[in-house]
Tab-separated table of C-alpha atoms in Angstrom:
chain	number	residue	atom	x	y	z
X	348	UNK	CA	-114.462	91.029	60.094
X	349	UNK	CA	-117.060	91.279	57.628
X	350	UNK	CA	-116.896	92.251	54.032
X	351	UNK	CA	-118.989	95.189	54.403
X	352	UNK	CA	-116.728	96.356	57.182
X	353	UNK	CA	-113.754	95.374	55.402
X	354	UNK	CA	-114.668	98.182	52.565
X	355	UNK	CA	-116.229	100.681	54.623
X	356	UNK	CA	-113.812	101.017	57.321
X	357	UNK	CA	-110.731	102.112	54.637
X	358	UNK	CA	-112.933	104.676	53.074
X	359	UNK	CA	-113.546	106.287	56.233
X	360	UNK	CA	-110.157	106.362	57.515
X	361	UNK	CA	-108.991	108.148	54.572
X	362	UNK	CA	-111.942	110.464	54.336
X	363	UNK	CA	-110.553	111.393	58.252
X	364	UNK	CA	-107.126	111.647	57.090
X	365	UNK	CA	-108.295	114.297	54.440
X	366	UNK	CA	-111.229	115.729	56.857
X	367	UNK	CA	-108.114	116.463	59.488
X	368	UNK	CA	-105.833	117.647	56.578
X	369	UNK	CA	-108.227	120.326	55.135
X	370	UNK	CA	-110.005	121.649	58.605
X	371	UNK	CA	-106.997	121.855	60.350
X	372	UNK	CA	-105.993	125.696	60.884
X	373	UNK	CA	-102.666	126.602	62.367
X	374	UNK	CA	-103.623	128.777	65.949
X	375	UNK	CA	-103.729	132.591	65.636
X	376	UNK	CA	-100.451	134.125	67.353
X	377	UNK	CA	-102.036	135.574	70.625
X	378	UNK	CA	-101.168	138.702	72.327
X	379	UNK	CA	-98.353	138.770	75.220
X	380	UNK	CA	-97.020	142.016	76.933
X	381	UNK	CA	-93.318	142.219	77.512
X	382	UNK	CA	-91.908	144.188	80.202
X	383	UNK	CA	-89.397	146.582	79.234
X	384	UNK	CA	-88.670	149.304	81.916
X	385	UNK	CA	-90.186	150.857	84.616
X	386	UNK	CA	-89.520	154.867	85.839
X	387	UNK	CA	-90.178	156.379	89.786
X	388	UNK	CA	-91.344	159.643	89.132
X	389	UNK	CA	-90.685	160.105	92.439
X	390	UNK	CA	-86.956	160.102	92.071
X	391	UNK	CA	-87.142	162.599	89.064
X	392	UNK	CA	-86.602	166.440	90.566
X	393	UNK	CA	-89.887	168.371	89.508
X	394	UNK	CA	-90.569	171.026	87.388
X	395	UNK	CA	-86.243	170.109	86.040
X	396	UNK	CA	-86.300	169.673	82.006
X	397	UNK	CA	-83.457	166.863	82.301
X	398	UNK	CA	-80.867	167.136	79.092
X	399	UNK	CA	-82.318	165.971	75.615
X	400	UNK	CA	-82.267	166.141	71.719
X	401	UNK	CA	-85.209	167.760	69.572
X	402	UNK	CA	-85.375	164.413	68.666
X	403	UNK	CA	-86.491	162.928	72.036
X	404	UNK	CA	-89.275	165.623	71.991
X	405	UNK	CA	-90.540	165.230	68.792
X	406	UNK	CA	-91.262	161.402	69.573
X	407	UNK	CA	-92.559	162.567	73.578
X	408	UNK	CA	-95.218	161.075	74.738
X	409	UNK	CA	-97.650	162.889	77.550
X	410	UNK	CA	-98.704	161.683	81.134
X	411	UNK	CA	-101.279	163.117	83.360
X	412	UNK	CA	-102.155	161.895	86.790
X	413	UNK	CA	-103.623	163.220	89.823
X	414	UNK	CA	-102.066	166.449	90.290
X	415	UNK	CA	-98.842	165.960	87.823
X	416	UNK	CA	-98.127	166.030	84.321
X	417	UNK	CA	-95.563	165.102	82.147
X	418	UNK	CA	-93.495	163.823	79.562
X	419	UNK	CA	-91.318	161.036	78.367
X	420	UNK	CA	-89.475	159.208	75.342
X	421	UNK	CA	-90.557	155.576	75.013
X	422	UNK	CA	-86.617	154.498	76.068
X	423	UNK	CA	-88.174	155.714	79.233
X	424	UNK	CA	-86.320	159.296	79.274
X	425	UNK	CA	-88.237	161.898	81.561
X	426	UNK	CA	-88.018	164.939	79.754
X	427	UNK	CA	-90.220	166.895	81.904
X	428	UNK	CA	-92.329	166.402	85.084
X	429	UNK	CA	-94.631	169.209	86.352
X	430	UNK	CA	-96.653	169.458	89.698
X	431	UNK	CA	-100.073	172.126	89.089
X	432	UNK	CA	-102.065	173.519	91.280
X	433	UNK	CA	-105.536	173.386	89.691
X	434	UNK	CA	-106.430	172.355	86.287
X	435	UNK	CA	-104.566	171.693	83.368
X	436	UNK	CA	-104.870	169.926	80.217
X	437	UNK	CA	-101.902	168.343	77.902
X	438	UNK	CA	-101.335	166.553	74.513
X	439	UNK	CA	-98.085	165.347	72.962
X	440	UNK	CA	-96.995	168.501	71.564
X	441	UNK	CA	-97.650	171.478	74.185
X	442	UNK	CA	-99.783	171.923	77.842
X	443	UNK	CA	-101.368	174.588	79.691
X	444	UNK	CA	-101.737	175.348	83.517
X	445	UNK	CA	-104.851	177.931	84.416
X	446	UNK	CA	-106.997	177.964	87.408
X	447	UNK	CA	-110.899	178.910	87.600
X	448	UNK	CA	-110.788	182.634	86.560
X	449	UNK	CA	-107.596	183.029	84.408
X	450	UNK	CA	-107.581	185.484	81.906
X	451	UNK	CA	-104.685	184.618	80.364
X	452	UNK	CA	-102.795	181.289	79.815
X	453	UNK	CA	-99.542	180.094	78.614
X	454	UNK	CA	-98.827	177.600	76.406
X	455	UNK	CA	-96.387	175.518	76.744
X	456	UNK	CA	-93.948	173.019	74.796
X	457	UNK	CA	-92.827	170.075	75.981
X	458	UNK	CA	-89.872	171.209	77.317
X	459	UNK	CA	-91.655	174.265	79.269
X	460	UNK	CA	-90.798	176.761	76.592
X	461	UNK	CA	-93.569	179.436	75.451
X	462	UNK	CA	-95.642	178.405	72.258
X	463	UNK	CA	-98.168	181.236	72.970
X	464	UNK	CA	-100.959	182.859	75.274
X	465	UNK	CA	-104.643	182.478	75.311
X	466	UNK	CA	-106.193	185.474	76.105
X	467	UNK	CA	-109.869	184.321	76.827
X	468	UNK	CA	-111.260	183.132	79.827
X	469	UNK	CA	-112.475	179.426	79.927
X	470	UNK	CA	-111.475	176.356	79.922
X	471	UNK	CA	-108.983	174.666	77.766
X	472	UNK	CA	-108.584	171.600	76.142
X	473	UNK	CA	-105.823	169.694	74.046
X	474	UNK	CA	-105.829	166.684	72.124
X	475	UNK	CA	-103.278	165.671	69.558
X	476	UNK	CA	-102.592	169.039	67.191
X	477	UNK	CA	-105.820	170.435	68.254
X	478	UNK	CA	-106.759	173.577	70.727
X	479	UNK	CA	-109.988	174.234	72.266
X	480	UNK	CA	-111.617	176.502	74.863
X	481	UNK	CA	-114.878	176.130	76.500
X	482	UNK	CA	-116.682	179.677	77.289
X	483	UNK	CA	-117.666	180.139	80.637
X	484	UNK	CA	-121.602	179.263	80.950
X	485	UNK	CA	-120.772	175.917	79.673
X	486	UNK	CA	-122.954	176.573	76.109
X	487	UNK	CA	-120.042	177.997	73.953
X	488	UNK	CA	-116.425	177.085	72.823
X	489	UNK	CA	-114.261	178.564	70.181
X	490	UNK	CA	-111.319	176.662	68.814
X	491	UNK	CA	-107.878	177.798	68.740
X	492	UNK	CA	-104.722	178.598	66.924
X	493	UNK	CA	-101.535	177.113	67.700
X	494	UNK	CA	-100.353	180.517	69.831
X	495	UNK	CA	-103.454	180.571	71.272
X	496	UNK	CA	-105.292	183.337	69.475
X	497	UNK	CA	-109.291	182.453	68.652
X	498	UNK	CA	-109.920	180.471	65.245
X	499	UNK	CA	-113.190	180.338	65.562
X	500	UNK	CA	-116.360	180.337	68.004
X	501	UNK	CA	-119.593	178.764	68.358
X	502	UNK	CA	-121.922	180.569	70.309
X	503	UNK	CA	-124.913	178.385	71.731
X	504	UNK	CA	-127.262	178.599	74.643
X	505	UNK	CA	-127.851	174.415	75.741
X	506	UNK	CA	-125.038	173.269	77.935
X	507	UNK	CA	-122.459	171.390	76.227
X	508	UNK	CA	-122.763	167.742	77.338
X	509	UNK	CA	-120.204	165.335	75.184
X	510	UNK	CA	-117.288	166.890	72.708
X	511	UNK	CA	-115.096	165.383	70.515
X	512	UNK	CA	-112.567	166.089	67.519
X	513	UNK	CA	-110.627	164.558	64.410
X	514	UNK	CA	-108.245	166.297	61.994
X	515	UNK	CA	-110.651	166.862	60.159
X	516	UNK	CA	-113.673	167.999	62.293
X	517	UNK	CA	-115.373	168.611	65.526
X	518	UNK	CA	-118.818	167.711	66.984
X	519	UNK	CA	-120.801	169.145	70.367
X	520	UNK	CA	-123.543	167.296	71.522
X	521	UNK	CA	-125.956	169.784	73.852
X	522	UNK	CA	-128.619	168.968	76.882
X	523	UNK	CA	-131.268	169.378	74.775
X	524	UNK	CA	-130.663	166.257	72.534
X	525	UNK	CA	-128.848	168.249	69.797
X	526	UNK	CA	-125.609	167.343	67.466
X	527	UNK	CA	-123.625	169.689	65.799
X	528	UNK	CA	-120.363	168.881	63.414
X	529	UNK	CA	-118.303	171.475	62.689
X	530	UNK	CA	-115.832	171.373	59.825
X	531	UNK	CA	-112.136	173.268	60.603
X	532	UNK	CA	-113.451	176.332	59.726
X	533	UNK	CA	-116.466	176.761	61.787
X	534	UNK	CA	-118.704	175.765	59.182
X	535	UNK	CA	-121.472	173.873	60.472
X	536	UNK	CA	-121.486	170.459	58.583
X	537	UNK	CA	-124.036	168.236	60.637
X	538	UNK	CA	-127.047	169.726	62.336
X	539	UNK	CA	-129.466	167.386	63.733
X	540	UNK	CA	-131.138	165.464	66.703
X	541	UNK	CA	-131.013	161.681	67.497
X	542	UNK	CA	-134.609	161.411	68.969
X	543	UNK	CA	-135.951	158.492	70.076
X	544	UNK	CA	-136.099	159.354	74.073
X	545	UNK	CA	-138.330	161.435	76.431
X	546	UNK	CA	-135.705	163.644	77.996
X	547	UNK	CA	-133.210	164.510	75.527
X	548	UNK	CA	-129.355	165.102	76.055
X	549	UNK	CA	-126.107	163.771	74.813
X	550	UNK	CA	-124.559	162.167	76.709
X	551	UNK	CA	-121.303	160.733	74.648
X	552	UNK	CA	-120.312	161.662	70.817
X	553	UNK	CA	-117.479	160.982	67.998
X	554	UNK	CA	-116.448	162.232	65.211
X	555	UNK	CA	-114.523	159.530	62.317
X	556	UNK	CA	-111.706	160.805	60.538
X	557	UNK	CA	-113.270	161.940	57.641
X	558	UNK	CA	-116.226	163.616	59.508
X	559	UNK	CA	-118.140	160.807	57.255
X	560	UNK	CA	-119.699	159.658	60.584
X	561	UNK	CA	-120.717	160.880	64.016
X	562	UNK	CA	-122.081	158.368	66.777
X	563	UNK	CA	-123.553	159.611	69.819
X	564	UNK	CA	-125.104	157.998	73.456
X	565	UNK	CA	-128.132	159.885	73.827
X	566	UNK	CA	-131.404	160.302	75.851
X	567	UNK	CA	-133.173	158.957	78.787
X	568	UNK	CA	-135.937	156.778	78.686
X	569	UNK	CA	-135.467	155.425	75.715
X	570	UNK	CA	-131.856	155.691	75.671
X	571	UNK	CA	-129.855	155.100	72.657
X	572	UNK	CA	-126.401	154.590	70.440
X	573	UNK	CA	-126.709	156.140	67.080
X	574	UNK	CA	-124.387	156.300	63.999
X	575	UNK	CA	-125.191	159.020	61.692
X	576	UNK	CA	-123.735	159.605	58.212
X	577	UNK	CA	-123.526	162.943	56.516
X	578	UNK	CA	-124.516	162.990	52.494
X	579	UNK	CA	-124.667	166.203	51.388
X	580	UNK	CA	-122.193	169.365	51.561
X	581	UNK	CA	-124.591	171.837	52.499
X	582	UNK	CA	-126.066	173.641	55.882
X	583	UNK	CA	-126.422	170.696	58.320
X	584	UNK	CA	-125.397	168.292	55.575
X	585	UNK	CA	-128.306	166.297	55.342
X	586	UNK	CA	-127.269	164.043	57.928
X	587	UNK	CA	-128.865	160.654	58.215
X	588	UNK	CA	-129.440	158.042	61.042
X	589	UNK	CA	-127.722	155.228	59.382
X	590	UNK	CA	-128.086	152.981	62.648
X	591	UNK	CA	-129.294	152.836	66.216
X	592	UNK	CA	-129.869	150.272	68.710
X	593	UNK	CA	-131.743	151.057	72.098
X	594	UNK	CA	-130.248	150.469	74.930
X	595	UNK	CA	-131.411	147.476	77.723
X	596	UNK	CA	-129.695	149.222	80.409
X	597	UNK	CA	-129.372	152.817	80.419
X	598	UNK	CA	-126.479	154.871	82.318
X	599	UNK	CA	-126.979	158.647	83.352
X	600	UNK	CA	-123.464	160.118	82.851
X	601	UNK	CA	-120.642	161.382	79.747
X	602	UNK	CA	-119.304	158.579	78.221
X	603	UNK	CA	-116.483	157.235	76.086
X	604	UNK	CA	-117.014	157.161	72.147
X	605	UNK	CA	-114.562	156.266	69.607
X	606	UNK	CA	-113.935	156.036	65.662
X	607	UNK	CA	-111.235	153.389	64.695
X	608	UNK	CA	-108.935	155.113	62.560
X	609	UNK	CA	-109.989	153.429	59.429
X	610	UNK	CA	-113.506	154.463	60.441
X	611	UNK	CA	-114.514	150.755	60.222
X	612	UNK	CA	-115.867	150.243	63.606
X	613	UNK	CA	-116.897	152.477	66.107
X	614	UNK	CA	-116.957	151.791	70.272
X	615	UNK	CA	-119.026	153.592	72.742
X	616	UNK	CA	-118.964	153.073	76.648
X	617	UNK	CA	-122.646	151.491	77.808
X	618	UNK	CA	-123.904	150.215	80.960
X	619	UNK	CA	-122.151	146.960	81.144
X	620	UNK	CA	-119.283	147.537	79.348
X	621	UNK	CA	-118.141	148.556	75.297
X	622	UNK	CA	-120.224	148.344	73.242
X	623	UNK	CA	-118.371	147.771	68.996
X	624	UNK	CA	-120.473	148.546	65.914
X	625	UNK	CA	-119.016	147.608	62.469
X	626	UNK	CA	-119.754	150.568	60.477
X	627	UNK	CA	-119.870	148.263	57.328
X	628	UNK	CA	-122.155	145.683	57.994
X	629	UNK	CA	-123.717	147.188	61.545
X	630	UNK	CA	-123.255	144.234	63.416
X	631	UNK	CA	-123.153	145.030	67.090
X	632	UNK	CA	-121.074	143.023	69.720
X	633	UNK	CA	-121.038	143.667	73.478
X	634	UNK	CA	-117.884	142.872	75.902
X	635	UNK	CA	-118.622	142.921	79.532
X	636	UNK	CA	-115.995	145.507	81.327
X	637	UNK	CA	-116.142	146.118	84.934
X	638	UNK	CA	-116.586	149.535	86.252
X	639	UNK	CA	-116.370	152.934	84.749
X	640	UNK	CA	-114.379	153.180	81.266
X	641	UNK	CA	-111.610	156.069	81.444
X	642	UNK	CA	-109.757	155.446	77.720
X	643	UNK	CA	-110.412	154.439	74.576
X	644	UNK	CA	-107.035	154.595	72.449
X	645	UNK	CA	-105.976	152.348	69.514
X	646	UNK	CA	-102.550	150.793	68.784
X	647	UNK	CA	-100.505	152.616	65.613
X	648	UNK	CA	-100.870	149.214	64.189
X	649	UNK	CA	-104.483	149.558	64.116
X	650	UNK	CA	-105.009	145.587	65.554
X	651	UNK	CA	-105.658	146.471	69.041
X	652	UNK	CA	-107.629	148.651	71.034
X	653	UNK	CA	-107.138	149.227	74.689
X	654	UNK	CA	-110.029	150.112	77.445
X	655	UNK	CA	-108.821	151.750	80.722
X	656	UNK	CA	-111.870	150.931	83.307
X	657	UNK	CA	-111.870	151.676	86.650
X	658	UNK	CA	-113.914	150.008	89.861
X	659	UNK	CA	-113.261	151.541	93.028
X	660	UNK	CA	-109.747	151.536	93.439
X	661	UNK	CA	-109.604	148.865	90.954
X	662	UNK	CA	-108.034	149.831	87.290
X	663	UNK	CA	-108.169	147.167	84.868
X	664	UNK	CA	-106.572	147.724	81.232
X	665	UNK	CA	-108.676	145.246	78.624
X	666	UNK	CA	-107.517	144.564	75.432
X	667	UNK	CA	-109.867	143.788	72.100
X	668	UNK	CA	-108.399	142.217	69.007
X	669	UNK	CA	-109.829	142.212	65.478
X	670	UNK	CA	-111.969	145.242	66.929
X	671	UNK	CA	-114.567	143.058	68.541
X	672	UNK	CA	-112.500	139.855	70.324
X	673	UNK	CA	-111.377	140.440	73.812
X	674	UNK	CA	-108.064	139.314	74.266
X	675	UNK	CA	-107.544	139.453	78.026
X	676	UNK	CA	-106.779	141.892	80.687
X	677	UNK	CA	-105.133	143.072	84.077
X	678	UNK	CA	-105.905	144.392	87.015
X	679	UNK	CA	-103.625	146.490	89.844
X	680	UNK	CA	-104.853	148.929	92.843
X	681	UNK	CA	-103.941	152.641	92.474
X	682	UNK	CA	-105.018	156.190	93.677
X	683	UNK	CA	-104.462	156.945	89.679
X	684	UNK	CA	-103.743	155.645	86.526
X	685	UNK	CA	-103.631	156.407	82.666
X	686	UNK	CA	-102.755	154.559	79.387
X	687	UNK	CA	-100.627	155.993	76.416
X	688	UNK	CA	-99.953	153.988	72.861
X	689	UNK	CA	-97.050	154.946	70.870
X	690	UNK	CA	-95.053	152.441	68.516
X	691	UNK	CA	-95.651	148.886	69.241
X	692	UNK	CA	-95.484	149.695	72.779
X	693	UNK	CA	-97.871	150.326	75.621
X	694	UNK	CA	-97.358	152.920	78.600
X	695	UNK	CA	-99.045	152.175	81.867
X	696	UNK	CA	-99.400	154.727	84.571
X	697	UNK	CA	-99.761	154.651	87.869
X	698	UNK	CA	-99.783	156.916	91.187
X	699	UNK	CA	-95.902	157.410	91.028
X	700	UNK	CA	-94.725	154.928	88.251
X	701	UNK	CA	-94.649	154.518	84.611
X	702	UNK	CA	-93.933	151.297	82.911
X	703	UNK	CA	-93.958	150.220	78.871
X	704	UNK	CA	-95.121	147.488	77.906
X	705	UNK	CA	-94.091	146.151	74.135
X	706	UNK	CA	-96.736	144.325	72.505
X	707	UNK	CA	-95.870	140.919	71.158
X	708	UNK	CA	-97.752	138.392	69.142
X	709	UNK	CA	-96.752	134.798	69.587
C-alpha cells in the first residue's frame, strides 16, 4: 500500500463514520389502521332508539347512506337508525326528514325527540351547529335558528351553484361567476367575482374558520382555483385575489373545497384528483385520486386528512399526511359508502355495515 493511500484512506473512513452519524435520520412513524369493531345495521330494529345515557348522545356521531340515517357512539352503540322516504339531511346534533313540497319540517335530536319546526318551504341543510334552507328557485337561502325559525335570508336571482359554512361565516358562489361571504348575521362581508374565464359560474367554494379566506373552482374555459383574502371590514370587504392557478384539465360539475382547521392549507377537488395549496407560502401540490371525490374531512388531531372518492362501484378512502403527503389508501365495492372522524378514530360506512378504524402511528 502506498503512503499516499496509507493517509488518505483513514481520513475518509472517519469522515464516513461522521457523514453516516450526522445524516442519519430515525424513519417517520407511518400510519396503520387498527380494526376495532364492526356493526350490521341490518340486525338493528329500525326507527327503535335502543337504551342510552345523555352522555352517549352528546359524543354521537351521524351516518347517512342510501336511503337510511343514523347514529352511533364510537364504542359502536347504535343509538338510532332511521329509514326515509325522500330527502333528508343530518349533522351530529339533530336531522330532518321533508319531501319535495313540505311546508313544514321537524327537527329532530338524535334520539328522535322534537328540537323544533321549520315553517318554510325549501330545502334544508345541516352541518355541524349550523341550519340552512335553500328557497325554492334555487337563487335564495336564509339561515336558521336552532328551532327552526328564519335568522336570516339572502334573496338573489343567479342559481346557487357551490355553498359552504364555518362558525364563523358562510359563502354562496352563483352561475354567473359571483362570490358572496356572509358573516352570522347576514352581513355581507365578501362581494366579488373570480374572473379569469369565458363562461362564468362557481362551481366549488370554502370558507376558513376565520372567514379570513374563501377559495373557489370557477369558470369554463379558462377554468380556475382561486384563494381570496378579505382586508377590510366594510361592504364587500375589499376582498383580494391573493392566488390562482389555471387549471390544465377542466371538470364541468360541484366540487369538494376545504379549509384545514388552522386555515394553513386549503384542498379543492380538480380533474385528476386534490389539488393542496399552502395558504402561507402558496405552494401547490397535486395527488392523483381516482374517480369522483365524495369527502373531505380532517382528523381532530389535525395530521391527517381523509378523501372519500368513488369510481363506479369502486370507493377508495385516501389518506394525506403533513397536508400534502399521501400516505396510502383502500379500496372495497359497495352500492354506498360514507366516512366520519371523531377522536383518533375513523368510521367507515358501507351499504349495511359500519366499522371504526383507530388510527395508529408506528
Amino acid at each position: 500500500m502506498s503512503k499516499k493511500v496509507k493517509i488518505i484512506l483513514p481520513i475518509f473512513l472517519v469522515l464516513a463514520f461522521f457523514y453516516v452519524i450526522i445524516a442519519s435520520r430515525p424513519l417517520s412513524p407511518e400510519i396503520q389502521f387498527v380494526p376495532v369493531w364492526s356493526i350490521d345495521l341490518e340486525s338493528f330494529t329500525k326507527g327503535e332508539v335502543a337504551e342510552s345515557t345523555e352522555e352517549d348522545f352528546l359524543n354521537a356521531v351521524s351516518f347517512k347512506m342510501n336511503q337510511n340515517l343514523g347514529y352511533f357512539t364510537p364504542e359502536g352503540k347504535i343509538l338510532n337508525y332511521i329509514t326515509f322516504p325522500y330527502k333528508a339531511t343530518i349533522s351530529n346534533d339533530s336531522y330532518t326528514l321533508y319531501g319535495t313540497a313540505s311546508t313544514e319540517m321537524q327537527i329532530n335530536s338524535p334520539s328522535g325527540k322534537e328540537l323544533g319546526k321549520i315553517s318554510v318551504t325549501g330545502f334544508p341543510y345541516y352541518t355541524a351547529d349550523r341550519k340552512f334552507i335553500f328557497l325554492p328557485g334555487g337563487a335564495s337561502f336564509s339561515k336558521l335558528n336552532a328551532d327552526g325559525s328564519v335568522a336570516w335570508t339572502y334573496e338573489g336571482f343567479s342559481p346557487i351553484t357551490a355553498f359552504s359554512s364555518s362558525s364563523s361565516g358562510t359563502v354562496a358562489g352563483f352561475a354567473n361567476g359571483k362570490v358572496i361571504g356572509f358573516d352570522n348575521e347576514g352581513n355581507i362581508t365578501h362581494n366579488y367575482e373570480p374572473g379569469g374565464s369565458n363562461y362564468e359560474v362557481i362551481f366549488g367554494a370554502a370558507i376558513s374558520e376565520s372567514s379570513k379566506y374563501i377559495a373557489t373552482l370557477s369558470g369554463q374555459d379558462g377554468q380556475r382555483f382561486v384563494i381570496a383574502k378579505k382586508s377590510g371590514e366594510t361592504y364587500g370587504g375589499h376582498t383580494s385575489i391573493i392566488f390562482y392557478k389555471s387549471m390544465q384539465q377542466e371538470i364541468n360539475r360541484q366540487v369538494l373545497i376545504k379549509f384545514s382547521k388552522d386555515e394553513k392549507k386549503v384542498f379543492y377537488n380538480n380533474a385528476t384528483g386534490i389539488g393542496i395549496v399552502n395558504c402561507k407560502n402558496f405552494k401547490n401540490t397535486e395527488i392523483p385520486i381516482k374517480g369522483r371525490i365524495l369527502s373531505i374531512l380532517e382528523s381532530e388531531s389535525g395530521k391527517e386528512i381523509f378523501v372519500l372518492s368513488k369510481e363506479g362501484s369502486t370507493y377508495t378512502v385516501s389518506t394525506i399526511e403533513s397536508f400534502d403527503a399521501f400516505a396510502g389508501s383502500f379500496s372495497f365495492e359497495a352500492q354506498t359508502a360514507c366516512i366520519a372522524v371523531s377522536g383518533n378514530s375513523l368510521f367507515v360506512g358501507r351499504d349495511g355495515k359500519i366499522s371504526r378504524l383507530d388510527i395508529v402511528h408506528r
